[in-house]
PDB file of C-alpha atoms in Angstrom:
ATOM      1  CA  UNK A   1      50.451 -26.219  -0.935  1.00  0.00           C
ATOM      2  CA  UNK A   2      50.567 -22.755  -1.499  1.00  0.00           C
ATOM      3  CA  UNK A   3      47.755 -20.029  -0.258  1.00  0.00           C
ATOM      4  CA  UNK A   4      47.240 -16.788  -1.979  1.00  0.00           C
ATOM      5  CA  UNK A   5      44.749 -14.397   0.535  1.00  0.00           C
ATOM      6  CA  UNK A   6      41.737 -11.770  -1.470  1.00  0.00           C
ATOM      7  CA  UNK A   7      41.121  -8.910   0.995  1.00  0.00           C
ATOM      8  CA  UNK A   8      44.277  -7.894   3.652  1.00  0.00           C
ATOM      9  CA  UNK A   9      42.348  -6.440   6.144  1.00  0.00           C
ATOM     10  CA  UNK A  10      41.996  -7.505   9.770  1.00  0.00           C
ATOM     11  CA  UNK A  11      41.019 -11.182   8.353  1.00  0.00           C
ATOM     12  CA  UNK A  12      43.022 -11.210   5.701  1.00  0.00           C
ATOM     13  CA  UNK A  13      46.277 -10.271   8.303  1.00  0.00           C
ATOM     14  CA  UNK A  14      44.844 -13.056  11.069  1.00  0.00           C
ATOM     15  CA  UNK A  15      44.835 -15.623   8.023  1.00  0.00           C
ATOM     16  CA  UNK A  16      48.520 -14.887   7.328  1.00  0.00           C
ATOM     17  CA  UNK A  17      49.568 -15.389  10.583  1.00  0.00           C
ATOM     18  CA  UNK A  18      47.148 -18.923  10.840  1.00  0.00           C
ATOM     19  CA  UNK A  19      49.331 -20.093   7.990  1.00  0.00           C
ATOM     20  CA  UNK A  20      52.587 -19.221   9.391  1.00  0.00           C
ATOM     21  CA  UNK A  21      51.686 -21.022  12.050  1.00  0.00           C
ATOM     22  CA  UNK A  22      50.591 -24.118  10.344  1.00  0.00           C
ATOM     23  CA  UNK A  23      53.482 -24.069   8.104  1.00  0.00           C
ATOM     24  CA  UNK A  24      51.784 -23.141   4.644  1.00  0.00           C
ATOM     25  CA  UNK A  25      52.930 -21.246   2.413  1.00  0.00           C
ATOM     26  CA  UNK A  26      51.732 -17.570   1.966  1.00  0.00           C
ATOM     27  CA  UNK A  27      51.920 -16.609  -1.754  1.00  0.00           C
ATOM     28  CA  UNK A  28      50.635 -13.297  -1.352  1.00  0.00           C
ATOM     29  CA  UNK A  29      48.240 -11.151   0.068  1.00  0.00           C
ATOM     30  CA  UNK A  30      46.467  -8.256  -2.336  1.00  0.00           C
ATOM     31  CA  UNK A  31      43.618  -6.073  -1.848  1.00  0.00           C
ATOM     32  CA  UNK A  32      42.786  -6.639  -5.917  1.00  0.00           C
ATOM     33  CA  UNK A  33      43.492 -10.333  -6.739  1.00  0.00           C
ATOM     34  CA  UNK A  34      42.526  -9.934  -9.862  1.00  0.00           C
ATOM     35  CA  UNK A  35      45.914  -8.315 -10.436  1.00  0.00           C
ATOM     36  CA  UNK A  36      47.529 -12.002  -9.526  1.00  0.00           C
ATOM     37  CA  UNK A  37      49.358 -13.617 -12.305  1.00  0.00           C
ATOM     38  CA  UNK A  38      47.358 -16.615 -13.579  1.00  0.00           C
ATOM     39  CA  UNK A  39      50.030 -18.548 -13.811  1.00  0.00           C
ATOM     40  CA  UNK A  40      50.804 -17.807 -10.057  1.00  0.00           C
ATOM     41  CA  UNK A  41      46.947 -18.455  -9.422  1.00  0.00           C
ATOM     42  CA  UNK A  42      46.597 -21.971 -11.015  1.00  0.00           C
ATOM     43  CA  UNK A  43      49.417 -23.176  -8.524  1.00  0.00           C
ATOM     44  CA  UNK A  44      47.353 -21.823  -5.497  1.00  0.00           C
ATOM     45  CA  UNK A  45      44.030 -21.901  -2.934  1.00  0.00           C
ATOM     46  CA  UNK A  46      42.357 -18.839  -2.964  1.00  0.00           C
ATOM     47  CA  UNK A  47      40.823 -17.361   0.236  1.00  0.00           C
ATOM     48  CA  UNK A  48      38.936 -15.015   0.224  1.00  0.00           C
ATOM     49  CA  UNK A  49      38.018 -12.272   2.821  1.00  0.00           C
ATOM     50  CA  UNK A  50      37.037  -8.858   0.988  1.00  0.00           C
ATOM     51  CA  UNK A  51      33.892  -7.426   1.136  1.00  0.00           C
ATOM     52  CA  UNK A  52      30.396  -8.193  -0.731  1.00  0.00           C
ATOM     53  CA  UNK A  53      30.864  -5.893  -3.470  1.00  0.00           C
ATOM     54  CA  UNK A  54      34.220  -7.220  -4.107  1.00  0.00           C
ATOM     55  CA  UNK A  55      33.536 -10.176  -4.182  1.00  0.00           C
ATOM     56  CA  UNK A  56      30.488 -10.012  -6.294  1.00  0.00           C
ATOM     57  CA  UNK A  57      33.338  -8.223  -8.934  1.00  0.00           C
ATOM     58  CA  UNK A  58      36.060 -11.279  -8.441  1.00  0.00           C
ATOM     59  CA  UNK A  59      34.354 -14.308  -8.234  1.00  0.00           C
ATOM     60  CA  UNK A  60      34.530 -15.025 -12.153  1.00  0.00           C
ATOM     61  CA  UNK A  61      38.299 -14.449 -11.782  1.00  0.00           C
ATOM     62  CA  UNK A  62      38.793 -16.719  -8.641  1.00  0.00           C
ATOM     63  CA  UNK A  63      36.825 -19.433 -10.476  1.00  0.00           C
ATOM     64  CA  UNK A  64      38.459 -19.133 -13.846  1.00  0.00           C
ATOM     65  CA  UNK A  65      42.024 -18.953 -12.518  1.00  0.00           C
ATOM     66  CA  UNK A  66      42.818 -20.694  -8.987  1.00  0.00           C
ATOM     67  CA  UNK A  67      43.122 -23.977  -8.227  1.00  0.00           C
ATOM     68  CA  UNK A  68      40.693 -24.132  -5.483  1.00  0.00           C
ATOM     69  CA  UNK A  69      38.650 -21.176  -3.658  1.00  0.00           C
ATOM     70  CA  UNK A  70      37.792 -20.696   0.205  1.00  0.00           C
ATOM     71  CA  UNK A  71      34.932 -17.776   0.355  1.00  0.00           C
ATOM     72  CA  UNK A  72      34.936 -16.621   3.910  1.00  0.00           C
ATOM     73  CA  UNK A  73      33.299 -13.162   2.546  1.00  0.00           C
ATOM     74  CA  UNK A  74      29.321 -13.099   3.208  1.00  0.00           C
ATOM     75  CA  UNK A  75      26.716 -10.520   1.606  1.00  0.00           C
ATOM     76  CA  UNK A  76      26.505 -12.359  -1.867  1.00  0.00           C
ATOM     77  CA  UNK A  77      23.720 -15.158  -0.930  1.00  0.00           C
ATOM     78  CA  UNK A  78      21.350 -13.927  -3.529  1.00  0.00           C
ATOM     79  CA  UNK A  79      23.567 -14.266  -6.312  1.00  0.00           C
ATOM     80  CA  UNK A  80      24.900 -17.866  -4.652  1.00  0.00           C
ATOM     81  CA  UNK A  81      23.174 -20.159  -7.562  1.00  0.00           C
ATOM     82  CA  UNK A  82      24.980 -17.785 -10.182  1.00  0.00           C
ATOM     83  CA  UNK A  83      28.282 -18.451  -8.341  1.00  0.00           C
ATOM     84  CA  UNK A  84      28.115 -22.306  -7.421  1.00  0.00           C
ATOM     85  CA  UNK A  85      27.173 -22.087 -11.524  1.00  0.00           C
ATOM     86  CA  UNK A  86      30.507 -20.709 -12.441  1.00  0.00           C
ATOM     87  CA  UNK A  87      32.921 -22.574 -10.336  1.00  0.00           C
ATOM     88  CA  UNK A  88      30.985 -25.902 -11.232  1.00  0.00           C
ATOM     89  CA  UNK A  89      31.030 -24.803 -14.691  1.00  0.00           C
ATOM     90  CA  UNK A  90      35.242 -24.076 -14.251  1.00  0.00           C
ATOM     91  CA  UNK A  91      35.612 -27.262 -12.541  1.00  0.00           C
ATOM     92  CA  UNK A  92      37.338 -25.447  -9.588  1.00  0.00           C
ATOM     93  CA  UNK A  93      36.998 -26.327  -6.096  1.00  0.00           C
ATOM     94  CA  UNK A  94      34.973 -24.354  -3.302  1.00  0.00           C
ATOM     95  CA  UNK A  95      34.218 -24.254  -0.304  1.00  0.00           C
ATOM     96  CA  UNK A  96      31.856 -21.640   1.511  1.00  0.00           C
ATOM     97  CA  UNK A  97      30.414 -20.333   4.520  1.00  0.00           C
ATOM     98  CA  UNK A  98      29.085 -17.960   6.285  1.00  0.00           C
ATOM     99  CA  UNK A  99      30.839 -18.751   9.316  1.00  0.00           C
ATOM    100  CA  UNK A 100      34.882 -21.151   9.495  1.00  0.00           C
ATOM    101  CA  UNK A 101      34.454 -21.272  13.124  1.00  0.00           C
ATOM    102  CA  UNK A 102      34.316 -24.679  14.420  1.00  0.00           C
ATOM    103  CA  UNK A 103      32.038 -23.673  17.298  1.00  0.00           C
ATOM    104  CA  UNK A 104      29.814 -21.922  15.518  1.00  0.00           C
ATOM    105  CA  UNK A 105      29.468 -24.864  12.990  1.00  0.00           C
ATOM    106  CA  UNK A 106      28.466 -27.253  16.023  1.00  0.00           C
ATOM    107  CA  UNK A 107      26.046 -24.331  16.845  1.00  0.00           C
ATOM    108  CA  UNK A 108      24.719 -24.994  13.397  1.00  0.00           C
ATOM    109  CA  UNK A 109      24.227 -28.886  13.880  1.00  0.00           C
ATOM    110  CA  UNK A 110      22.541 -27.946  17.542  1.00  0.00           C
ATOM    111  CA  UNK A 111      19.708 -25.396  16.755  1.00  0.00           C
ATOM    112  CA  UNK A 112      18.797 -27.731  13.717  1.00  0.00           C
ATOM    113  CA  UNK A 113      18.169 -30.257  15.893  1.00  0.00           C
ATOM    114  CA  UNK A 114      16.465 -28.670  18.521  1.00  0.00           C
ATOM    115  CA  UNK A 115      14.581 -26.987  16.328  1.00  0.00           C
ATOM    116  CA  UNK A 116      13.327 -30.543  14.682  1.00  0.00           C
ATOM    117  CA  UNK A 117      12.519 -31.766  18.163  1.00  0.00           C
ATOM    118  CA  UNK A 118      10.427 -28.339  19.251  1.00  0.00           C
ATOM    119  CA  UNK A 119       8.113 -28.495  15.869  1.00  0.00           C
ATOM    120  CA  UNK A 120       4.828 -28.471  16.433  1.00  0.00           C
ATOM    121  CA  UNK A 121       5.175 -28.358  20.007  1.00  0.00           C
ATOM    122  CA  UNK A 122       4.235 -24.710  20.096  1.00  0.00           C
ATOM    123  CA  UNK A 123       7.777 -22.724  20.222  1.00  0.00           C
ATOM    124  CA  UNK A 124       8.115 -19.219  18.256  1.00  0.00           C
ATOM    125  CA  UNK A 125      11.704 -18.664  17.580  1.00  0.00           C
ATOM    126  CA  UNK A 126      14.382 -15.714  17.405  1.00  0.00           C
ATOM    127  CA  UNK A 127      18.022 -15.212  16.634  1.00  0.00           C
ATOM    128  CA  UNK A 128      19.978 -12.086  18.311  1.00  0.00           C
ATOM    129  CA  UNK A 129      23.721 -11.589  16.243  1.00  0.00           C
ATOM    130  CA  UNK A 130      26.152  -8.787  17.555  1.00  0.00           C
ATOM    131  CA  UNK A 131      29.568  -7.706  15.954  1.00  0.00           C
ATOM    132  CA  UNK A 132      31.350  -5.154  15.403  1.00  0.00           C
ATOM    133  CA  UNK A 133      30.698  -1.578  14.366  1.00  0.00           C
ATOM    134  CA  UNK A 134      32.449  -2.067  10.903  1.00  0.00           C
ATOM    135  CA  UNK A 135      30.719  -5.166   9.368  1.00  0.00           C
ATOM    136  CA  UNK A 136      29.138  -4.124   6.513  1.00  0.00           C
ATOM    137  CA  UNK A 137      26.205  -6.771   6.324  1.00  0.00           C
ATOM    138  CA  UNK A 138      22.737  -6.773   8.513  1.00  0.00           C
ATOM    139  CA  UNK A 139      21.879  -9.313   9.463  1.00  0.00           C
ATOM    140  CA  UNK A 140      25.378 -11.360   9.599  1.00  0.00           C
ATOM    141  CA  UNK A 141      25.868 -14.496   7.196  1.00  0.00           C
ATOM    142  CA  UNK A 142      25.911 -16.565  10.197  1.00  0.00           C
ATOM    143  CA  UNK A 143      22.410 -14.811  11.428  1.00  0.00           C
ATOM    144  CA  UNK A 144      20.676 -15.861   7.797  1.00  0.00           C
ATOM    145  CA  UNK A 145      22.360 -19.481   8.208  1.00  0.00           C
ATOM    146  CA  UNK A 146      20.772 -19.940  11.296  1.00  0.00           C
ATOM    147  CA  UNK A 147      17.741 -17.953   9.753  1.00  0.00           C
ATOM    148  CA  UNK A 148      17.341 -20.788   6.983  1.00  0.00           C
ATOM    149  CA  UNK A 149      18.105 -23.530   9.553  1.00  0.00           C
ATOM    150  CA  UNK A 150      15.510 -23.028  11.869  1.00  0.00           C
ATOM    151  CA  UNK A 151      12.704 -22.178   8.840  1.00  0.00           C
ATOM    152  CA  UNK A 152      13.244 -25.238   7.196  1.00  0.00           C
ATOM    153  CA  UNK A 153      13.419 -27.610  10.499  1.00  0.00           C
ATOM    154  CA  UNK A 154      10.822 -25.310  12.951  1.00  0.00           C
ATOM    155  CA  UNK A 155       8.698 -24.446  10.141  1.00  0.00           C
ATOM    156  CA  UNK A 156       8.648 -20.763  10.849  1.00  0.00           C
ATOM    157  CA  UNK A 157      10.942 -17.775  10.100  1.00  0.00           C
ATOM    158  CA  UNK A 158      12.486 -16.323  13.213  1.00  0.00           C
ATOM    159  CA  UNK A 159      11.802 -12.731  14.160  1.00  0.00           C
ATOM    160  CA  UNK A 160      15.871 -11.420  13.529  1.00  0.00           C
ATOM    161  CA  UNK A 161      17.209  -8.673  15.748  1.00  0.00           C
ATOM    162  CA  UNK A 162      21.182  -7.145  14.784  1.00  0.00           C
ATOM    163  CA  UNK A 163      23.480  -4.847  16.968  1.00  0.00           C
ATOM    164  CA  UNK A 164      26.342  -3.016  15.312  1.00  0.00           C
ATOM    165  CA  UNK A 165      28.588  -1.880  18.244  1.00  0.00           C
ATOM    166  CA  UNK A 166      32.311  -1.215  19.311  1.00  0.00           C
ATOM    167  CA  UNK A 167      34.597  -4.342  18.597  1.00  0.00           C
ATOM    168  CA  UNK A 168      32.338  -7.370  19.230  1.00  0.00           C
ATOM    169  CA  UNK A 169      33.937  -9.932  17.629  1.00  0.00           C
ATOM    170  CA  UNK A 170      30.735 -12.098  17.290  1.00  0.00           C
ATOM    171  CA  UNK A 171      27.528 -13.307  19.111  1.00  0.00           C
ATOM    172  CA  UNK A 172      24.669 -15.542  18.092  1.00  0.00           C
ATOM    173  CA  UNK A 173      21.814 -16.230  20.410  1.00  0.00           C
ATOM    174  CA  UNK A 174      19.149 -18.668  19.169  1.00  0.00           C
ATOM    175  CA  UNK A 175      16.129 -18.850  21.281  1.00  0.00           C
ATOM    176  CA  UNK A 176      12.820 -21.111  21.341  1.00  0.00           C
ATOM    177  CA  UNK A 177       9.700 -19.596  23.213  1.00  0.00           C
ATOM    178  CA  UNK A 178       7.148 -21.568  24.723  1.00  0.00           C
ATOM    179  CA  UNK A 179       4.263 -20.544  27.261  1.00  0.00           C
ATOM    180  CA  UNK A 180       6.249 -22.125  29.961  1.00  0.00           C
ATOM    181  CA  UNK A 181       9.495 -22.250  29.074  1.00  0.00           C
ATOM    182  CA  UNK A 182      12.589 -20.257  26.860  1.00  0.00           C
ATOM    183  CA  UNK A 183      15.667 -22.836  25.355  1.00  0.00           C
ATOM    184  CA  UNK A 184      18.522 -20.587  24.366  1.00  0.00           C
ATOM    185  CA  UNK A 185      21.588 -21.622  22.050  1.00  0.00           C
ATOM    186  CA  UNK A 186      24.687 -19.063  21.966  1.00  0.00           C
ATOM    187  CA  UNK A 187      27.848 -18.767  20.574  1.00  0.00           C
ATOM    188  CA  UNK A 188      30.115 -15.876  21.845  1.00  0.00           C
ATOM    189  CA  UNK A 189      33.712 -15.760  19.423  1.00  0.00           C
ATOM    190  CA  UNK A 190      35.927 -13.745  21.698  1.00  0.00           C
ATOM    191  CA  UNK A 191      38.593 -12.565  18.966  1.00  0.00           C
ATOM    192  CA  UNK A 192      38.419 -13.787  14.905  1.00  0.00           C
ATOM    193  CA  UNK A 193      40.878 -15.988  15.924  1.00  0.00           C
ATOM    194  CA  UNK A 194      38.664 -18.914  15.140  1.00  0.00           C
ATOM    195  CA  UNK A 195      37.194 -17.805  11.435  1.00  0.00           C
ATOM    196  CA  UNK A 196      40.946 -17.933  10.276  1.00  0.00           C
ATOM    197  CA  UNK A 197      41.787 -21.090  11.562  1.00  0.00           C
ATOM    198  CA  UNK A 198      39.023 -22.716   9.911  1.00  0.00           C
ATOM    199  CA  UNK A 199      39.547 -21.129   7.150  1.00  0.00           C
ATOM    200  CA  UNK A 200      43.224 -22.379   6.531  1.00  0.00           C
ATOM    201  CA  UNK A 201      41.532 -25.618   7.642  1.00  0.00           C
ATOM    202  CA  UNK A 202      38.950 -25.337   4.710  1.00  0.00           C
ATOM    203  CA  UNK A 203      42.018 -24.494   2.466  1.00  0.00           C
ATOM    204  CA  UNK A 204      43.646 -27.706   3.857  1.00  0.00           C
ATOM    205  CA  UNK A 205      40.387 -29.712   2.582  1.00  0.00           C
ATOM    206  CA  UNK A 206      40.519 -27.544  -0.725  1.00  0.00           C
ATOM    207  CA  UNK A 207      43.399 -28.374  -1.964  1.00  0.00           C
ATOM    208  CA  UNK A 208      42.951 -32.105  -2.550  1.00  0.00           C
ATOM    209  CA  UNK A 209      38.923 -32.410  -2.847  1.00  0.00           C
ATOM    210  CA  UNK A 210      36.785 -31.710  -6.085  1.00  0.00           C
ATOM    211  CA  UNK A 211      33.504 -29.760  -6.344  1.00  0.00           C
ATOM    212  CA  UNK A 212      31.365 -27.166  -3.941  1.00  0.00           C
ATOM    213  CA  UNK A 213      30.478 -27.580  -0.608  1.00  0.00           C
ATOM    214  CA  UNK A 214      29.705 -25.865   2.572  1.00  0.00           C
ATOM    215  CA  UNK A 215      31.935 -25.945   5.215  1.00  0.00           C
ATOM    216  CA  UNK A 216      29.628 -27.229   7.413  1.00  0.00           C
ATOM    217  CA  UNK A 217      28.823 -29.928   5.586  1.00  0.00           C
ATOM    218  CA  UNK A 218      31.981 -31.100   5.695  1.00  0.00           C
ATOM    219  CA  UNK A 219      33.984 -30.384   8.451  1.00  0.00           C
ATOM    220  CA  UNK A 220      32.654 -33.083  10.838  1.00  0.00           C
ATOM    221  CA  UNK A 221      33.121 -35.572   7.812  1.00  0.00           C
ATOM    222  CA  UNK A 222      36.818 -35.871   7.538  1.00  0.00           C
TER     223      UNK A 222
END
């Protein structure tokens, strides 16, 4: 397979490497994929790490011309119906999330469930996310994942709470507050590291599957 990367910033240079080491083919890297020769594109995964307003430009292209798509690139959930729409409607392959960690996906699958098993049992809720000073989005992707998790199985939107500082690579603290008692679910990513491996493993899945899906949702599946 061949893997052609949207965005070659810090993500888009710790995906390269992730395929090197996997043995996968690189086809390019380019800060404007919509320059890439469809021809090129139709032989290739897309993934995609630019930023919202980017992305919210490219996303016809990517569905119209690659084989398959990987979105890694958050900020675009309220235009997410008009974007499922288009690669459904190209009959190209996605895959998205907010988050390609594996870790943080299991974090996913845990709050859900504690957060079924604390309804109606008199638990408020919050979610703390830290990262880095240069992420464009507040709250994180991962923050509003966890934000629709815990609404839909708790019943109750969590007050949110977002720091913006130095080089934090990425923290997500879920907690549950009773009158007697706090339950707290965190995930600390100590480098980004573990977005472009799942990533590339998201690309793996890509290649050879057909229609949308979130990452989560499929992941633990294989």
């Amino acid at each position: 397979m061949k893997v052609m990367i949207s965005g070659y910033g810090k993500m888009g240079h710790m995906v390269e490497k992730c395929l090197q080491e996997k043995g996968i083919e690189c086809a390019g890297a380019s800060e404007d994929i919509t320059a890439t020769d469809p021809e090129l594109a139709k032989q290739c995964v897309c993934i995609d790490f630019t930023t919202p307003a980017a992305f919210r430009s490219n996303y016809k292209f990517l569905a119209e011309n690659f084989k398959a798509v990987v979105i890694g690139t958050t900020g675009w959930n309220d235009i997410k119906d008009d974007v499922i729409s288009c690669f459904v409607k190209n009959n190209t392959p996605m895959i998205y999330s907010s988050n390609y960690s594996v870790g943080v996906n299991v974090l996913f699958y845990a709050v859900d469930y504690a957060a079924k098993l604390l309804k109606d049992n008199g638990y408020s809720s919050y979610i703390e996310e830290k990262h880095h000073c240069h992420k464009l989005d507040r709250p994180s992707g991962t923050a509003k994942t966890l934000e629709s998790i815990v609404a839909s199985a708790l019943g109750q939107n969590p007050d949110m709470a977002s720091v913006r500082c130095g080089e934090i690579a990425g923290i997500h603290e879920v907690g549950f507050e009773g009158l007697n008692d706090r339950i707290t679910i965190r995930h600390e990513a100590f480098s980004r590291a573990g977005f472009a491996s799942g990533a590339v493993d998201a690309a793996i899945i890509a290649d050879t599957m057909e229609g949308v899906h979130e990452f989560k949702d499929i992941i633990f599946s294989r």
